Short mmCIF file of N, CA and C in Angstrom, two decimals:
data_model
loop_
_atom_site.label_atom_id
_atom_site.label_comp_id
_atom_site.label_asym_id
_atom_site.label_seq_id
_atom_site.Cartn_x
_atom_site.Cartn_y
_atom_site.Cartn_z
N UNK V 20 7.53 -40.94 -50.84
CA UNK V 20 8.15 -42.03 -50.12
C UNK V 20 7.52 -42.15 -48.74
N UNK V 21 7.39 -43.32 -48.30
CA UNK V 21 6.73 -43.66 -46.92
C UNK V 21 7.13 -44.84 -46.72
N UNK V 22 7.66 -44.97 -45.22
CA UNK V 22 8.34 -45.72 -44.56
C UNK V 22 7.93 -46.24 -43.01
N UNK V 23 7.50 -47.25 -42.69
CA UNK V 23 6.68 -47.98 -41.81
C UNK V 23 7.80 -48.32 -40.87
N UNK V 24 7.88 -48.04 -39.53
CA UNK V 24 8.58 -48.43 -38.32
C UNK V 24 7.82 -49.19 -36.90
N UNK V 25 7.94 -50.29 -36.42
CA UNK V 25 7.53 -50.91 -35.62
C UNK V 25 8.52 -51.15 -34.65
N UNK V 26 8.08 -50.90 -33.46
CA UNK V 26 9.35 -50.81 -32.39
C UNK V 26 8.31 -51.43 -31.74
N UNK V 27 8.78 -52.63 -30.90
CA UNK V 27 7.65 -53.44 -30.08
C UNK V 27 8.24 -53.20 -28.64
N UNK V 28 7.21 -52.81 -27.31
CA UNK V 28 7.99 -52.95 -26.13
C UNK V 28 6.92 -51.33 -25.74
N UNK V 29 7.87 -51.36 -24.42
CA UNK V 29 6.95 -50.07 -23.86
C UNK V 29 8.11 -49.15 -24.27
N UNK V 30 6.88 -48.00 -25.14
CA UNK V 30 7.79 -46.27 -25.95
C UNK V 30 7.86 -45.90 -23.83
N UNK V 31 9.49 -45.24 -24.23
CA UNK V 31 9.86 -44.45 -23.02
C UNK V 31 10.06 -43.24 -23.36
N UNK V 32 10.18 -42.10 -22.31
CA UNK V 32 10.47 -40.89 -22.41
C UNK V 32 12.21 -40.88 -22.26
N UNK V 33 13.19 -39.89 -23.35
CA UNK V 33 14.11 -39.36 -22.90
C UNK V 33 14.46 -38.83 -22.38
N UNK V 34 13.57 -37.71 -21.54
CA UNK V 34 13.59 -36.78 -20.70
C UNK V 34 13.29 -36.74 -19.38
N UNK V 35 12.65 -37.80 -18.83
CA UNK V 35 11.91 -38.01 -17.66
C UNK V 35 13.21 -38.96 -16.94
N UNK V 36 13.51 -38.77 -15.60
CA UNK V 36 14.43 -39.39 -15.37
C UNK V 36 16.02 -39.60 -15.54
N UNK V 37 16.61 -38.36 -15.85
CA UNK V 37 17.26 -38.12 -16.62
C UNK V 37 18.28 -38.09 -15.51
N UNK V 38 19.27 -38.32 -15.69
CA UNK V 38 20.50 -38.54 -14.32
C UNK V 38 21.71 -37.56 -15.22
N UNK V 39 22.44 -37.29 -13.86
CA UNK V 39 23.36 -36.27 -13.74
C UNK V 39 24.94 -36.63 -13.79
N UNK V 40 25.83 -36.88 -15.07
CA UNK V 40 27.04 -37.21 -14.59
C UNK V 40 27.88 -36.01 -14.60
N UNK V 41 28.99 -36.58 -14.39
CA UNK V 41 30.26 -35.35 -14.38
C UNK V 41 31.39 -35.58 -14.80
N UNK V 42 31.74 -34.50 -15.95
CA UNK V 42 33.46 -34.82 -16.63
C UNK V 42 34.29 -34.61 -15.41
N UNK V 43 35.60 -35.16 -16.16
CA UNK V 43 37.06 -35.02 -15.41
C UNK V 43 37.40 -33.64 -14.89
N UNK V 44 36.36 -32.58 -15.48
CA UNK V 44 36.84 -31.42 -15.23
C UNK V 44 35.90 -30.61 -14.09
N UNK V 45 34.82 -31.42 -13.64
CA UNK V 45 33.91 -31.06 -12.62
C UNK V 45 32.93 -30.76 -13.51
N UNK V 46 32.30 -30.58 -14.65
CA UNK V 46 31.18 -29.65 -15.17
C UNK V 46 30.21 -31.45 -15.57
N UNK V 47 29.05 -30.45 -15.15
CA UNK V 47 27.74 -31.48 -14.65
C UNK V 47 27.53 -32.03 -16.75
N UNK V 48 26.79 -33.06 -16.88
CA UNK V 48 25.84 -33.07 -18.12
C UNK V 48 24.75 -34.14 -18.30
N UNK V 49 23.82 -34.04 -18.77
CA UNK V 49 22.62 -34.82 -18.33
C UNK V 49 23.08 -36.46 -19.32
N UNK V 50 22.41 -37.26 -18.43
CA UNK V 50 22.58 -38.75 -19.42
C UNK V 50 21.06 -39.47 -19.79
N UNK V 51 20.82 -40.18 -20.54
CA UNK V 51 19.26 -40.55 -20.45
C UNK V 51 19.56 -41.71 -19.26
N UNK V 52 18.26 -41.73 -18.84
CA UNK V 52 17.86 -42.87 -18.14
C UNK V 52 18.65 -44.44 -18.47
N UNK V 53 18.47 -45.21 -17.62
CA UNK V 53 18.95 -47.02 -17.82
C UNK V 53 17.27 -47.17 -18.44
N UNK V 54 16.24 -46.72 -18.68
CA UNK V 54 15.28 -47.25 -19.05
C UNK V 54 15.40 -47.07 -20.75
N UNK V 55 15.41 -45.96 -20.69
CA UNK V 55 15.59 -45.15 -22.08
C UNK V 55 17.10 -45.85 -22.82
N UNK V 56 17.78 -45.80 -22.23
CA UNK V 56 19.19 -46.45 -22.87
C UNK V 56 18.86 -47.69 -23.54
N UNK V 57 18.02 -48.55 -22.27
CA UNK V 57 17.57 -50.21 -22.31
C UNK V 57 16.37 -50.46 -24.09
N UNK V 58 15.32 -49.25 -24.07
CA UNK V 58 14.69 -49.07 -24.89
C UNK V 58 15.54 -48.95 -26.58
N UNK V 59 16.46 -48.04 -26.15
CA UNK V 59 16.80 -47.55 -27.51
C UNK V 59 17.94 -48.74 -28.10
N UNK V 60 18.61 -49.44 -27.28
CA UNK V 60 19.45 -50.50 -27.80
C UNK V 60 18.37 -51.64 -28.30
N UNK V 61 17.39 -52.06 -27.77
CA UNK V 61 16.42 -52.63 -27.98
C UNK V 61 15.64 -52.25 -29.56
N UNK V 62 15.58 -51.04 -29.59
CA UNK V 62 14.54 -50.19 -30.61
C UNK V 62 15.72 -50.58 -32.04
N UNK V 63 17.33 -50.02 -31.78
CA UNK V 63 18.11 -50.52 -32.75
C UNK V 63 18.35 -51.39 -33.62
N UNK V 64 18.19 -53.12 -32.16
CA UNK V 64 18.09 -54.23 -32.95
C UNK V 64 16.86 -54.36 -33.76
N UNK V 65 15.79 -53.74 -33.78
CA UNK V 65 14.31 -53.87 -34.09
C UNK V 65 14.37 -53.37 -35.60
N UNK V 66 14.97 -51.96 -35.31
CA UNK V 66 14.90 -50.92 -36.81
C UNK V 66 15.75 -52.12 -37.72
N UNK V 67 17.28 -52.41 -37.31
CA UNK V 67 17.86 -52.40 -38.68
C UNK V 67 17.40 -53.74 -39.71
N UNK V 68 16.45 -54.77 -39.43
CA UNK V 68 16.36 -55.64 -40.19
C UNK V 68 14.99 -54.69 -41.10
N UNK V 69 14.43 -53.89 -40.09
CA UNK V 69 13.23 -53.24 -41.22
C UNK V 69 13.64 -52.18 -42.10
N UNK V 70 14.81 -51.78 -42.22
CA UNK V 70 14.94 -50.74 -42.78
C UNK V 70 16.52 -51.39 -43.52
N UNK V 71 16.71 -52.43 -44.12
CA UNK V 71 17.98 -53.08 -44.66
C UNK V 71 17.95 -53.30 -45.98
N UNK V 72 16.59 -53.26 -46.68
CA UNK V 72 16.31 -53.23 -47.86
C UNK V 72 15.79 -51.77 -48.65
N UNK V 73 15.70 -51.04 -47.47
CA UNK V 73 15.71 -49.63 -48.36
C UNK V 73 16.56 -48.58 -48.71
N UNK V 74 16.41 -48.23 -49.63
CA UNK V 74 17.11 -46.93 -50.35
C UNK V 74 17.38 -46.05 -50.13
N UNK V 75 18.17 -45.38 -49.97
CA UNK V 75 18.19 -43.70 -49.83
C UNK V 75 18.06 -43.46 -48.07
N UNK V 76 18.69 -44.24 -47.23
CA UNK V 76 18.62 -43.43 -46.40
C UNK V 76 20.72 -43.15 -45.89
N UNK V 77 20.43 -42.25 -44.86
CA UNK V 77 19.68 -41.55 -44.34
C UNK V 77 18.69 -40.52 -44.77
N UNK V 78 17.72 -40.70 -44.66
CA UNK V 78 16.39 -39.82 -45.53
C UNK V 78 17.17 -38.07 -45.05
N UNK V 79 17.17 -37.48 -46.31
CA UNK V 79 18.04 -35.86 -46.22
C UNK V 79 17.48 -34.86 -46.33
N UNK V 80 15.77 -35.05 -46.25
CA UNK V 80 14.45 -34.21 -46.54
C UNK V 80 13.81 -33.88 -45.96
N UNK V 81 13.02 -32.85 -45.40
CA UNK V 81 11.89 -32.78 -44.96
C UNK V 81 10.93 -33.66 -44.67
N UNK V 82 10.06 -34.10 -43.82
CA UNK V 82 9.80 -35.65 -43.51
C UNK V 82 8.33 -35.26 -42.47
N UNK V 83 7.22 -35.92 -42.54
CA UNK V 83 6.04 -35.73 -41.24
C UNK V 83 6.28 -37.21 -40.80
N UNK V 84 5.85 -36.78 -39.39
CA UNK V 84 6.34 -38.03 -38.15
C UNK V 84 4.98 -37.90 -38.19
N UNK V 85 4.55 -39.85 -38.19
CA UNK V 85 3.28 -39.98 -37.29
C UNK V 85 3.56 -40.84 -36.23
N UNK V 86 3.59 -40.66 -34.99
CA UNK V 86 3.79 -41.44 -33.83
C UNK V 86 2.53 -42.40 -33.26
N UNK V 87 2.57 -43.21 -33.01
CA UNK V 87 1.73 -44.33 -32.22
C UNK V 87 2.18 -44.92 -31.19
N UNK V 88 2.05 -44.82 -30.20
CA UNK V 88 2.49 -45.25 -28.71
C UNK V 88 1.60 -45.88 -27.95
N UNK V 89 1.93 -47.01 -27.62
CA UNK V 89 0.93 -48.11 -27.11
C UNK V 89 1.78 -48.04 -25.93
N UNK V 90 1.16 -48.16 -25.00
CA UNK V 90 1.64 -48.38 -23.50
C UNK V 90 0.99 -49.14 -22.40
N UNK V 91 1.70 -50.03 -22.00
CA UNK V 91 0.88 -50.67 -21.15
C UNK V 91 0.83 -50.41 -19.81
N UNK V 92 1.09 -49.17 -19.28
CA UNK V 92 0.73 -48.21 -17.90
C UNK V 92 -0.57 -47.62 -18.63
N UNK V 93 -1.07 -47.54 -17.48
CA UNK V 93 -1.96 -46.52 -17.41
C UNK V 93 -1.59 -45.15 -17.12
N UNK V 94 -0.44 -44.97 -16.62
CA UNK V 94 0.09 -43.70 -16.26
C UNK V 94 0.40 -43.19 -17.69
N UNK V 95 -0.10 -41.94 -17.93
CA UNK V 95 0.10 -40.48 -18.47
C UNK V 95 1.45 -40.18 -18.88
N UNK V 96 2.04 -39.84 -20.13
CA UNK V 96 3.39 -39.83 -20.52
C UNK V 96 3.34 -38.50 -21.50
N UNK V 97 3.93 -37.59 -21.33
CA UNK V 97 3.57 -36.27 -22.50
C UNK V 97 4.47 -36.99 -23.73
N UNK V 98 2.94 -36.59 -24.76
CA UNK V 98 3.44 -36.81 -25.96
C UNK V 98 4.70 -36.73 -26.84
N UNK V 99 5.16 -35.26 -26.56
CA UNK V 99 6.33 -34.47 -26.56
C UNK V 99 7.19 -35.22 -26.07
N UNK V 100 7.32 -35.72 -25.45
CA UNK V 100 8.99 -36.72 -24.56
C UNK V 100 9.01 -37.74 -25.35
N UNK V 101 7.69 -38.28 -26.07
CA UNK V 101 8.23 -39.55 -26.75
C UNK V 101 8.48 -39.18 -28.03
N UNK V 102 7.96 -38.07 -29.03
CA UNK V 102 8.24 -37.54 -30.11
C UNK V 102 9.77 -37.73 -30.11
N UNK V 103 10.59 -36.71 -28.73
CA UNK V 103 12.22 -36.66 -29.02
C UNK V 103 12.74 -38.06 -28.55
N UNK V 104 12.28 -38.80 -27.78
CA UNK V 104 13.00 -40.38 -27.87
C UNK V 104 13.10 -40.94 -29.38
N UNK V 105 11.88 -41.05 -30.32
CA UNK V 105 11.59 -41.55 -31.27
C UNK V 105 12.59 -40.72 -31.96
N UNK V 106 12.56 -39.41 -32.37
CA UNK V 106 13.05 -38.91 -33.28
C UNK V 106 15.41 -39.09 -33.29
N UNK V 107 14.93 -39.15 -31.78
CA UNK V 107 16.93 -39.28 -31.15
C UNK V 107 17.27 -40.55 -32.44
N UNK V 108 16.19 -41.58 -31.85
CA UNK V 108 16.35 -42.98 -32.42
C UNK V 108 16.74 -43.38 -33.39
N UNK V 109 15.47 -42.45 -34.25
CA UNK V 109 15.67 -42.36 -35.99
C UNK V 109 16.82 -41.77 -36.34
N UNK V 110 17.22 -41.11 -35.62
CA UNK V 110 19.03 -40.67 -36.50
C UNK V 110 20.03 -41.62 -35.99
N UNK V 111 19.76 -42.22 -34.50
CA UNK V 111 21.06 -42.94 -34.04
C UNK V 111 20.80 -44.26 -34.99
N UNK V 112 20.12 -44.69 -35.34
CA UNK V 112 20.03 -45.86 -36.45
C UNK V 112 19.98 -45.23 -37.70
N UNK V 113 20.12 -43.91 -37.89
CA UNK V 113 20.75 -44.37 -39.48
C UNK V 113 19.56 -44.19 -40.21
N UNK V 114 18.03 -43.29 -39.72
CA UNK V 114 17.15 -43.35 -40.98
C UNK V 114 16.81 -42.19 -40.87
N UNK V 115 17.16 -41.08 -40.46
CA UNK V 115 17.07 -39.66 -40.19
C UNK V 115 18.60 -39.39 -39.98
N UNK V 116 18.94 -38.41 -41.22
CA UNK V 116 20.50 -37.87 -41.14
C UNK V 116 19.91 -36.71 -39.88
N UNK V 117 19.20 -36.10 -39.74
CA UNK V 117 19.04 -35.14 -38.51
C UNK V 117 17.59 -35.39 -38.18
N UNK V 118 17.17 -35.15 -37.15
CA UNK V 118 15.84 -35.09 -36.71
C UNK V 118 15.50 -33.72 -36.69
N UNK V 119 15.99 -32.49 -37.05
CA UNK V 119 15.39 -31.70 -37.25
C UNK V 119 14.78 -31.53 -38.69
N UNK V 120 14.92 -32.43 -39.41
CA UNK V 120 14.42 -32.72 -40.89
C UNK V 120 12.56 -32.88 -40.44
N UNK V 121 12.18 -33.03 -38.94
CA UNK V 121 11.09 -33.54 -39.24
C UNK V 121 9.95 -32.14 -38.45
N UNK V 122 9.23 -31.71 -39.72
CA UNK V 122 8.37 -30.88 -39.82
C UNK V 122 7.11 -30.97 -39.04
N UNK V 123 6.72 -32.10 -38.94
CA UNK V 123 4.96 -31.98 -38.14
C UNK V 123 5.16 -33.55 -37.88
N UNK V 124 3.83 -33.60 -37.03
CA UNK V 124 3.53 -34.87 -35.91
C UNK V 124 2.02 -35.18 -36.01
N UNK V 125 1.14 -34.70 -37.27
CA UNK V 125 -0.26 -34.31 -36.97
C UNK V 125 -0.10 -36.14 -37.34
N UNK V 126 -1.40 -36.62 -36.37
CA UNK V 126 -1.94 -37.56 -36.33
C UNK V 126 -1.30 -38.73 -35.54
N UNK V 127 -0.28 -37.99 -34.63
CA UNK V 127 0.55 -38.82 -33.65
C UNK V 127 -0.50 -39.30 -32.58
N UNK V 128 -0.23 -40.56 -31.73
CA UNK V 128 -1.35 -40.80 -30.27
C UNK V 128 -0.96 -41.51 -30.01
N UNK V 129 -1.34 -41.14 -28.68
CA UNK V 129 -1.28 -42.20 -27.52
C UNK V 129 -2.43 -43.12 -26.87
N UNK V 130 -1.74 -44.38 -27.12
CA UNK V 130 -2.86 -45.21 -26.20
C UNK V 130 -2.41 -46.45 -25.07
N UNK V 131 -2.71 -45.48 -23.94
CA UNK V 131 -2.39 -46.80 -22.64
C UNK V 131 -3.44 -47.37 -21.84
N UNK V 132 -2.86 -48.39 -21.89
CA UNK V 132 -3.60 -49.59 -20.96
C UNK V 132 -3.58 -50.70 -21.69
N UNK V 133 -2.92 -50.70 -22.99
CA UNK V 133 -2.92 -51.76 -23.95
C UNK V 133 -2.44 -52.95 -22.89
N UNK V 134 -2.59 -54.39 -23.19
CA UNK V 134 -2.08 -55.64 -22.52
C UNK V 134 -0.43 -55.23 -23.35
N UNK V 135 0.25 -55.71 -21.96
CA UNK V 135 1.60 -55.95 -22.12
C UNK V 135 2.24 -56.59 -23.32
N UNK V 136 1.76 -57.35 -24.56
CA UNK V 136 2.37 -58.13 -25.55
C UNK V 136 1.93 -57.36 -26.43
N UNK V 137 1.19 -56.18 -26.46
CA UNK V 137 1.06 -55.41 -27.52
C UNK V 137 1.62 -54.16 -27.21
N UNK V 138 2.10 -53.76 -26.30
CA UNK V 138 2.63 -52.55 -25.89
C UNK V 138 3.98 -52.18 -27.33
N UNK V 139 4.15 -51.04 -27.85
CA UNK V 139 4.92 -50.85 -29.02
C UNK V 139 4.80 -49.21 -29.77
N UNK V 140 5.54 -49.01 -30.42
CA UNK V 140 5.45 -47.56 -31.50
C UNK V 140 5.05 -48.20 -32.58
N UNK V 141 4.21 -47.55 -33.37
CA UNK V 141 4.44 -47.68 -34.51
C UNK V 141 5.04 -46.32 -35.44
N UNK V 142 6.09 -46.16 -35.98
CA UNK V 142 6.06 -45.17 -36.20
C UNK V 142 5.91 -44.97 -38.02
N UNK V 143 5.61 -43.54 -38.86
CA UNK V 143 5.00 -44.04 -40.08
C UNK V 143 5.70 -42.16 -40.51
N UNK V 144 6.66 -42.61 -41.49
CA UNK V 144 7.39 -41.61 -41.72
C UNK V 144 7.28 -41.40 -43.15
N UNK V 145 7.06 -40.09 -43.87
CA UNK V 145 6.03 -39.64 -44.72
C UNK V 145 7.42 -38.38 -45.34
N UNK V 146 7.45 -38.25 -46.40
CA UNK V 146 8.15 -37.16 -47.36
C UNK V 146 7.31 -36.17 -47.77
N UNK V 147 7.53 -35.03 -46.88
CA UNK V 147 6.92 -33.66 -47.39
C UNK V 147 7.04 -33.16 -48.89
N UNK V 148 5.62 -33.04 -49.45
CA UNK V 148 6.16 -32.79 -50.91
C UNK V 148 5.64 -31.36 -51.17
N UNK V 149 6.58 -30.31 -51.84
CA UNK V 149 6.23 -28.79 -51.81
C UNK V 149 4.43 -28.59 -51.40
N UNK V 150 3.54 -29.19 -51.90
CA UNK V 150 2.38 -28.49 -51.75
C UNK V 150 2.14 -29.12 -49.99
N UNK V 151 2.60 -30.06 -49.35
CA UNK V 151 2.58 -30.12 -48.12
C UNK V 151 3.55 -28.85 -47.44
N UNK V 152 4.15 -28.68 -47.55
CA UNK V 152 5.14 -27.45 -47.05
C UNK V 152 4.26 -25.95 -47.43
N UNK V 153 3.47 -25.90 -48.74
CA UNK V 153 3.21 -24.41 -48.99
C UNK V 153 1.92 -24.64 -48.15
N UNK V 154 1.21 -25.06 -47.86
CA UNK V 154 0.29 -25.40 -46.89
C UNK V 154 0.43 -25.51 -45.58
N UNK V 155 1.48 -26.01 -45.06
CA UNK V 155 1.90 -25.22 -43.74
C UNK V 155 2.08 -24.35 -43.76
N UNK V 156 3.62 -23.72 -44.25
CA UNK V 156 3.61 -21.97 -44.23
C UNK V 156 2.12 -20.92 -44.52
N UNK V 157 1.30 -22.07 -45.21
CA UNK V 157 0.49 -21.10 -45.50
C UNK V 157 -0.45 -20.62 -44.48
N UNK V 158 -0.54 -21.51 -43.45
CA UNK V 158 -1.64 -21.57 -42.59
C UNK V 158 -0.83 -20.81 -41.57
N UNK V 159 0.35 -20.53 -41.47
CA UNK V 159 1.48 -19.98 -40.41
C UNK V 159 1.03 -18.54 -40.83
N UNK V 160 0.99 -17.70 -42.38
CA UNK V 160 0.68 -16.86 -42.59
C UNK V 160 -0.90 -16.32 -42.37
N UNK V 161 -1.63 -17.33 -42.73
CA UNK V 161 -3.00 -17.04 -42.09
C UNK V 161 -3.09 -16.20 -40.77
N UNK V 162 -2.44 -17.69 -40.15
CA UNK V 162 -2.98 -17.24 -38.70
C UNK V 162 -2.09 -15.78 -38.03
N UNK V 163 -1.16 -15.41 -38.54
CA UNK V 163 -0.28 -14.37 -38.09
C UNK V 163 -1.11 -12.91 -38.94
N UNK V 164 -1.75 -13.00 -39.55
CA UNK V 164 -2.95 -12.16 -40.40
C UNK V 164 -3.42 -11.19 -39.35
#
C-alpha cells in the first residue's frame, strides 16, 4: 500500500518557537507556535479531501515516511522538526493511528528557495513489508557486529 500526501504552503517546524502556557494549578507546558497551529489547520483542510476515498485508515502498521519540503526561505530548518510536524499531522487527521508506527525517513529532503506558489510537502507514505523490516534489523545487527 502507498499513499501520496500533498500539503501546499510553507512545511513549519513544531518545535522551534514553541511558547510557554500555564494550568490553573501553576505548572508550566509547552504549546506549538501560532505558525505551526496556522499550518496544521491549514494542512487538515488539505489532507481530508485526499485521503476520503481510501481504505483502511487509520493505517495500524508499520509504515516508511518519505518527506519533501519545499520552502520558500532560504533559511535552514532541521529536517528532524519537520519529520515530527508532519508525522503530529498524520495522526491528528486520521491517517496514522500513532506516529510511532513510522519506521524510517530514507529519502526524505529538503529544498529551499523554491518561489513562493510552489512552496509545499509532499509527503509519500509506504507499508513496510517483512523483508523491508528483516533488512533493517538486519543492518542494526551488522553494524553492532
Amino acid at each position: 500500500m502507498s499513499l501520496v500526501l500533498i500539503i501546499r504552503g510553507q512545511p513549519v517546524s513544531k518545535k522551534n518557537q514553541m511558547q510557554m502556557a500555564r494550568t490553573k494549578t501553576g505548572r508550566f507546558f509547552p504549546v506549538p507556535s501560532p505558525a505551526y497551529r496556522k499550518w496544521l489547520a491549514s494542512a487538515k483542510k488539505q489532507v481530508a479531501p485526499q485521503v476520503e476515498h481510501e481504505n483502511g485508515l487509520p493505517i495500524d502498521y508499520p509504515v516508511h515516511l518519505q518527506i519533501l519540503a519545499y520552502r520558500y526561505t532560504k533559511r535552514s530548518i532541521d529536517l528532524s522538526n519537520i519529520y515530527a510536524a508532519v508525522e503530529d499531522m498524520l495522526q491528528a487527521t486520521g491517517v496514522l493511528k500513532n506516529d510511532s508506527q513510522v519506521q524510517s525517513h530514507d529519502g526524505s529532503r529538503k529544498f529551499l528557495g523554491v518561489s513562493e506558489d510552489k512552496a509545499r510537502v509532499v509527503i509519500i507514505i509506504r507499508k513496510l513489508t517483512a523483508v523491508d523490516i528483516d533488512w533493517i534489523y538486519g543492518q542494526i545487527i551488522k553494524d553492532n557486529e
